[in-house]
CSV table of C-alpha atoms and ligand atoms in Angstrom, one decimal:
chain,number,residue,atom,x,y,z
A,1,UNK,CA,-7.0,39.6,2.9
A,2,UNK,CA,-8.2,37.3,0.0
A,3,UNK,CA,-10.2,34.7,2.0
A,4,UNK,CA,-11.5,36.6,5.0
A,5,UNK,CA,-12.7,34.3,7.7
A,6,UNK,CA,-16.0,35.4,9.2
A,7,UNK,CA,-17.8,34.1,12.3
A,8,UNK,CA,-21.3,35.3,12.9
A,9,UNK,CA,-23.0,35.2,16.3
A,10,UNK,CA,-26.7,35.0,16.3
A,11,UNK,CA,-29.7,34.4,18.7
A,12,UNK,CA,-32.7,34.7,16.3
A,13,UNK,CA,-34.3,34.3,12.8
A,14,UNK,CA,-30.9,35.2,11.0
A,15,UNK,CA,-32.0,37.2,8.2
A,16,UNK,CA,-28.8,39.2,8.4
A,17,UNK,CA,-26.9,36.1,8.8
A,18,UNK,CA,-28.5,35.1,5.4
A,19,UNK,CA,-27.6,38.4,3.8
A,20,UNK,CA,-24.0,37.8,5.1
A,21,UNK,CA,-23.8,34.3,3.7
A,22,UNK,CA,-25.2,35.3,0.2
A,23,UNK,CA,-22.9,38.1,-0.2
A,24,UNK,CA,-19.9,35.8,0.5
A,25,UNK,CA,-21.0,33.1,-1.6
A,26,UNK,CA,-21.7,35.6,-4.4
A,27,UNK,CA,-18.3,37.1,-4.1
A,28,UNK,CA,-19.4,40.5,-3.0
A,29,UNK,CA,-17.8,39.9,0.4
A,30,UNK,CA,-14.2,38.5,-0.3
A,31,UNK,CA,-14.3,35.8,2.2
A,32,UNK,CA,-16.5,33.2,3.8
A,33,UNK,CA,-18.6,32.5,6.8
A,34,UNK,CA,-16.7,29.7,8.6
A,35,UNK,CA,-19.0,29.2,11.6
A,36,UNK,CA,-22.4,30.4,13.1
A,37,UNK,CA,-22.6,30.4,16.7
A,38,UNK,CA,-26.0,30.9,18.7
A,39,UNK,CA,-26.6,31.4,22.3
A,40,UNK,CA,-30.2,30.2,21.8
A,41,UNK,CA,-30.6,26.6,21.0
A,42,UNK,CA,-33.6,26.7,18.6
A,43,UNK,CA,-32.6,29.8,16.8
A,44,UNK,CA,-33.7,29.4,13.1
A,45,UNK,CA,-30.3,31.0,12.1
A,46,UNK,CA,-28.6,27.7,12.9
A,47,UNK,CA,-31.0,26.0,10.5
A,48,UNK,CA,-30.0,28.6,7.8
A,49,UNK,CA,-26.2,27.9,8.4
A,50,UNK,CA,-26.7,24.2,8.0
A,51,UNK,CA,-28.6,24.5,4.7
A,52,UNK,CA,-25.6,26.5,3.5
A,53,UNK,CA,-23.2,23.7,4.8
A,54,UNK,CA,-21.8,26.0,7.3
A,55,UNK,CA,-20.9,24.6,10.9
A,56,UNK,CA,-23.6,25.6,13.3
A,57,UNK,CA,-22.8,25.7,17.0
A,58,UNK,CA,-24.7,26.4,20.3
A,59,UNK,CA,-23.2,27.8,23.4
A,60,UNK,CA,-26.3,28.2,25.8
A,61,UNK,CA,-25.7,30.5,28.7
A,62,UNK,CA,-27.9,28.2,30.8
A,63,UNK,CA,-25.0,25.6,30.9
A,64,UNK,CA,-22.7,28.0,32.6
A,65,UNK,CA,-22.8,29.1,36.2
A,66,UNK,CA,-21.8,32.8,35.3
A,67,UNK,CA,-21.9,35.4,32.7
A,68,UNK,CA,-17.9,35.1,32.8
A,69,UNK,CA,-17.7,31.6,32.4
A,70,UNK,CA,-20.2,31.7,29.5
A,71,UNK,CA,-18.3,34.2,27.7
A,72,UNK,CA,-14.8,32.6,28.2
A,73,UNK,CA,-16.3,29.5,26.3
A,74,UNK,CA,-18.0,31.6,23.8
A,75,UNK,CA,-14.5,33.3,23.0
A,76,UNK,CA,-12.8,30.0,23.1
A,77,UNK,CA,-15.3,28.7,20.3
A,78,UNK,CA,-15.0,31.8,18.3
A,79,UNK,CA,-11.3,31.9,18.3
A,80,UNK,CA,-11.1,28.3,17.3
A,81,UNK,CA,-12.1,29.4,13.9
A,82,UNK,CA,-9.4,31.9,13.7
A,83,UNK,CA,-11.8,34.8,12.6
A,84,UNK,CA,-10.7,37.9,10.7
A,85,UNK,CA,-14.2,39.4,11.4
A,86,UNK,CA,-16.9,38.6,14.1
A,87,UNK,CA,-20.4,39.7,13.1
A,88,UNK,CA,-23.1,40.2,15.7
A,89,UNK,CA,-26.3,39.6,13.6
A,90,UNK,CA,-29.4,39.7,16.1
A,91,UNK,CA,-27.2,38.6,19.0
A,92,UNK,CA,-28.9,39.5,22.2
A,93,UNK,CA,-26.4,39.2,24.8
A,94,UNK,CA,-24.4,42.0,26.2
A,95,UNK,CA,-20.7,41.0,26.1
A,96,UNK,CA,-18.1,41.8,28.9
A,97,UNK,CA,-14.8,43.6,28.4
A,98,UNK,CA,-12.6,40.4,28.1
A,99,UNK,CA,-14.5,39.5,25.0
A,100,UNK,CA,-14.6,42.8,23.4
A,101,UNK,CA,-11.1,43.3,24.2
A,102,UNK,CA,-9.9,40.1,22.6
A,103,UNK,CA,-11.8,41.1,19.2
A,104,UNK,CA,-11.3,44.6,19.3
A,105,UNK,CA,-11.4,46.1,15.8
A,106,UNK,CA,-12.7,42.8,14.4
A,107,UNK,CA,-16.0,42.8,15.5
A,108,UNK,CA,-19.1,44.6,14.2
A,109,UNK,CA,-22.9,44.9,15.1
A,110,UNK,CA,-25.8,45.7,13.3
A,111,UNK,CA,-28.2,47.7,15.5
A,112,UNK,CA,-31.8,48.9,14.3
A,113,UNK,CA,-31.6,52.5,15.0
A,114,UNK,CA,-29.8,55.7,13.8
A,115,UNK,CA,-27.3,55.6,16.6
A,116,UNK,CA,-26.6,57.4,18.8
A,117,UNK,CA,-30.6,57.5,19.1
A,118,UNK,CA,-32.1,54.5,20.6
A,119,UNK,CA,-29.2,52.5,22.1
A,120,UNK,CA,-30.4,49.1,23.6
A,121,UNK,CA,-33.7,47.2,22.9
A,122,UNK,CA,-37.1,47.8,21.6
A,123,UNK,CA,-35.8,50.6,19.2
A,124,UNK,CA,-38.8,50.4,16.8
A,125,UNK,CA,-41.4,50.9,19.5
A,126,UNK,CA,-39.3,53.7,21.0
A,127,UNK,CA,-38.8,55.3,17.7
A,128,UNK,CA,-42.5,55.4,17.0
A,129,UNK,CA,-43.3,56.5,20.6
A,130,UNK,CA,-40.8,59.5,20.3
A,131,UNK,CA,-42.7,60.6,17.2
A,132,UNK,CA,-39.3,60.4,15.1
A,133,UNK,CA,-40.0,61.2,11.5
A,134,UNK,CA,-36.9,59.0,10.4
A,135,UNK,CA,-35.5,55.7,11.7
A,136,UNK,CA,-32.9,53.0,10.4
A,137,UNK,CA,-30.0,50.9,11.2
A,138,UNK,CA,-26.4,51.4,12.0
A,139,UNK,CA,-23.3,49.2,11.6
A,140,UNK,CA,-20.7,49.9,14.3
A,141,UNK,CA,-17.6,48.5,15.9
A,142,UNK,CA,-18.3,46.7,19.1
A,143,UNK,CA,-16.7,48.3,22.2
A,144,UNK,CA,-17.5,47.8,25.9
A,145,UNK,CA,-20.1,50.5,25.8
A,146,UNK,CA,-23.2,48.9,24.7
A,147,UNK,CA,-24.2,50.1,21.1
A,148,UNK,CA,-21.7,52.9,21.9
A,149,UNK,CA,-18.8,51.9,19.5
A,150,UNK,CA,-17.8,54.0,16.5
A,151,UNK,CA,-20.4,53.9,13.8
A,152,UNK,CA,-19.4,53.1,10.3
A,153,UNK,CA,-22.4,53.2,7.9
A,154,UNK,CA,-26.1,54.1,8.4
A,155,UNK,CA,-29.4,53.8,6.4
A,156,UNK,CA,-32.5,55.7,7.1
A,157,UNK,CA,-36.2,54.8,6.5
A,158,UNK,CA,-39.1,57.2,7.0
A,159,UNK,CA,-41.6,56.5,9.7
A,160,UNK,CA,-45.0,56.6,8.1
A,161,UNK,CA,-48.4,57.3,9.3
A,162,UNK,CA,-50.1,54.3,10.9
A,163,UNK,CA,-46.6,52.4,11.2
A,164,UNK,CA,-46.6,49.6,14.0
A,165,UNK,CA,-43.4,48.2,15.4
A,166,UNK,CA,-43.6,45.1,12.9
A,167,UNK,CA,-44.0,47.2,9.6
A,168,UNK,CA,-41.3,49.7,10.8
A,169,UNK,CA,-39.0,46.8,11.7
A,170,UNK,CA,-39.4,45.2,8.3
A,171,UNK,CA,-38.6,48.4,6.4
A,172,UNK,CA,-35.3,48.8,8.6
A,173,UNK,CA,-34.4,45.3,8.1
A,174,UNK,CA,-34.5,45.8,4.2
A,175,UNK,CA,-31.9,48.3,4.7
A,176,UNK,CA,-29.8,46.0,7.3
A,177,UNK,CA,-29.5,43.5,4.6
A,178,UNK,CA,-27.7,46.1,2.3
A,179,UNK,CA,-25.4,47.9,4.7
A,180,UNK,CA,-24.2,45.0,6.8
A,181,UNK,CA,-22.8,43.1,3.9
A,182,UNK,CA,-21.3,46.3,2.6
A,183,UNK,CA,-19.5,47.2,5.9
A,184,UNK,CA,-18.2,43.5,6.2
A,185,UNK,CA,-17.0,43.5,2.7
A,186,UNK,CA,-14.9,46.9,3.6
A,187,UNK,CA,-13.5,45.2,6.9
A,188,UNK,CA,-12.4,42.0,4.8
A,189,UNK,CA,-10.9,44.3,2.1
A,190,UNK,CA,-8.7,45.8,4.7
A,191,UNK,CA,-10.3,49.2,4.1
A,192,UNK,CA,-11.9,49.6,7.4
A,193,UNK,CA,-10.2,49.8,10.7
A,194,UNK,CA,-10.8,51.0,14.3
A,195,UNK,CA,-7.9,53.1,15.4
A,196,UNK,CA,-8.2,54.3,19.0
A,197,UNK,CA,-12.0,55.1,19.4
A,198,UNK,CA,-12.7,55.8,15.8
A,199,UNK,CA,-13.6,54.2,12.7
A,200,UNK,CA,-11.2,54.8,9.7
A,201,UNK,CA,-12.1,54.0,5.9
A,202,UNK,CA,-9.4,54.1,3.2
A,203,UNK,CA,-6.9,55.7,5.5
A,204,UNK,CA,-9.1,58.7,6.7
A,205,UNK,CA,-11.2,59.0,9.9
A,206,UNK,CA,-14.8,59.1,9.5
A,207,UNK,CA,-15.9,62.5,11.0
A,208,UNK,CA,-19.4,61.2,11.0
A,209,UNK,CA,-21.1,57.9,10.0
A,210,UNK,CA,-21.5,57.2,6.3
A,211,UNK,CA,-25.0,57.2,5.0
A,212,UNK,CA,-26.2,54.6,2.4
A,213,UNK,CA,-28.1,57.3,0.7
A,214,UNK,CA,-24.9,59.5,0.3
A,215,UNK,CA,-22.3,56.7,-0.6
A,216,UNK,CA,-19.9,57.5,-3.5
A,217,UNK,CA,-20.7,56.2,-7.1
A,218,UNK,CA,-18.1,53.3,-6.7
A,219,UNK,CA,-19.9,51.7,-3.7
A,220,UNK,CA,-23.3,52.1,-5.8
A,221,UNK,CA,-21.7,50.4,-8.6
A,222,UNK,CA,-20.3,47.6,-6.5
A,223,UNK,CA,-23.9,47.0,-5.0
A,224,UNK,CA,-25.3,47.1,-8.4
A,225,UNK,CA,-22.9,44.2,-9.7
A,226,UNK,CA,-24.1,41.8,-6.8
A,227,UNK,CA,-25.7,38.8,-8.0
B,301,NHR,N1,-21.7,43.8,23.9
B,301,NHR,C1,-21.0,45.0,23.9
B,301,NHR,N2,-20.0,45.0,24.8
B,301,NHR,N3,-21.2,46.0,23.3
B,301,NHR,C2,-22.0,46.2,22.2
B,301,NHR,O1,-22.1,47.2,21.5
B,301,NHR,C3,-23.0,45.0,22.2
B,301,NHR,C4,-22.8,44.0,22.9
B,301,NHR,C5,-23.6,42.7,22.7
B,301,NHR,C6,-24.6,43.0,21.8
B,301,NHR,C7,-26.0,44.0,20.2
B,301,NHR,C8,-27.1,45.0,21.0
B,301,NHR,C9,-28.2,45.8,19.8
B,301,NHR,O2,-27.7,45.9,18.7
B,301,NHR,C10,-24.9,44.1,21.1
B,301,NHR,C11,-24.0,45.1,21.1
B,301,NHR,C12,-28.6,42.8,23.6
B,301,NHR,C13,-29.0,43.7,24.7
B,301,NHR,C14,-29.4,43.5,26.0
B,301,NHR,O3,-30.0,44.2,26.7
B,301,NHR,C15,-28.9,45.1,24.2
B,301,NHR,C16,-28.0,45.6,23.1
B,301,NHR,C17,-27.7,44.5,22.2
B,301,NHR,C18,-27.9,43.3,22.4
B,301,NHR,N4,-29.6,42.0,26.3
B,301,NHR,C19,-29.9,41.5,27.5
B,301,NHR,C20,-28.9,41.0,28.3
B,301,NHR,O4,-28.9,41.1,29.6
B,301,NHR,C21,-30.7,40.4,27.3
B,301,NHR,C22,-31.9,40.5,26.4
B,301,NHR,C23,-32.5,39.3,26.0
B,301,NHR,O5,-32.2,38.2,26.1
B,301,NHR,O6,-33.8,39.4,25.3
B,301,NHR,O7,-27.5,40.5,27.8
B,301,NHR,O8,-29.2,46.0,20.2
B,302,GAR,C1,-32.3,42.8,13.4
B,302,GAR,O1,-33.0,43.9,13.2
B,302,GAR,C2,-31.1,43.4,14.2
B,302,GAR,O2,-30.6,44.6,14.0
B,302,GAR,C3,-31.6,43.4,15.7
B,302,GAR,O3,-32.3,42.2,15.6
B,302,GAR,C4,-32.8,41.8,14.4
B,302,GAR,C5,-32.3,40.4,14.1
B,302,GAR,O4,-32.8,40.0,12.8
B,302,GAR,N1,-30.4,43.2,16.7
B,302,GAR,C6,-30.8,43.6,17.9
B,302,GAR,O5,-31.9,44.0,18.3
B,302,GAR,C7,-29.7,43.3,18.8
B,302,GAR,N2,-30.1,43.6,20.1
B,302,GAR,P1,-32.3,38.8,12.2
B,302,GAR,O6,-31.9,37.5,13.2
B,302,GAR,O7,-33.3,38.2,11.0
B,302,GAR,O8,-30.9,39.2,11.4
């Protein structure tokens, strides 16, 4: 896929969106972000898209009578851009089966925990409360099961003495900005697939999620060449 078309769904600040746009603009991801769609009207991510000259759209759930009608419209708007990849980047609405089925194998999410630990919301607080020594982020294929799709790539950070939610979240976010562009690159390169309910890379099933810390030299070399 030489010019992979990427649609990014957002709800918030959009630092992961920024990482994806930068990675595509710099050639690390062989493709481009063709649209950014937010379910939250004032999201700063929309401003980031406009500054990059990328169409920014809002589909506000409050304008629709039900979740199903909202999702049908969101899907229509996503499909209008003919995406090869749909990236959830701080997207805060749970998506139903029609949406997920239509984009099966093409949709990724970045989740701020070492899945399968801490699915759902408030992951940093829950990691601190649980006394976890290690926390992190995961990129996974989106399936009907919330934060339950096959995990592709993870990065770990230590939980340090005196950490509060904000400090821990910032440490995790730095890793998100590395692993999300890398996973999107693989999907755009045609190296990453979801087969049945598993993630495959380079024609082999991932028996367990890859870890940034333990990636092969070639992947580190590609990361080092980024501008
Ligand atoms: N949809 C499906 N089907 N599967 C997944 O894996 C999804 C998904 C939609 C979003 C992101 C996820 C995360 O990374 C994500 C993964 C929102 C909630 C949530 O509870 C939970 C997990 C995630 C996103 N949302 C509330 C809802 O009722 C609203 C919360 C709010 O607006 O603040 O949709 O963490
Ligand atoms: C990120 O930490 C992302 O993993 C998380 O929200 C943050 C969004 O930051 N996602 C979720 O919690 C999804 N429920 P960003 O808008 O700056 O990319």
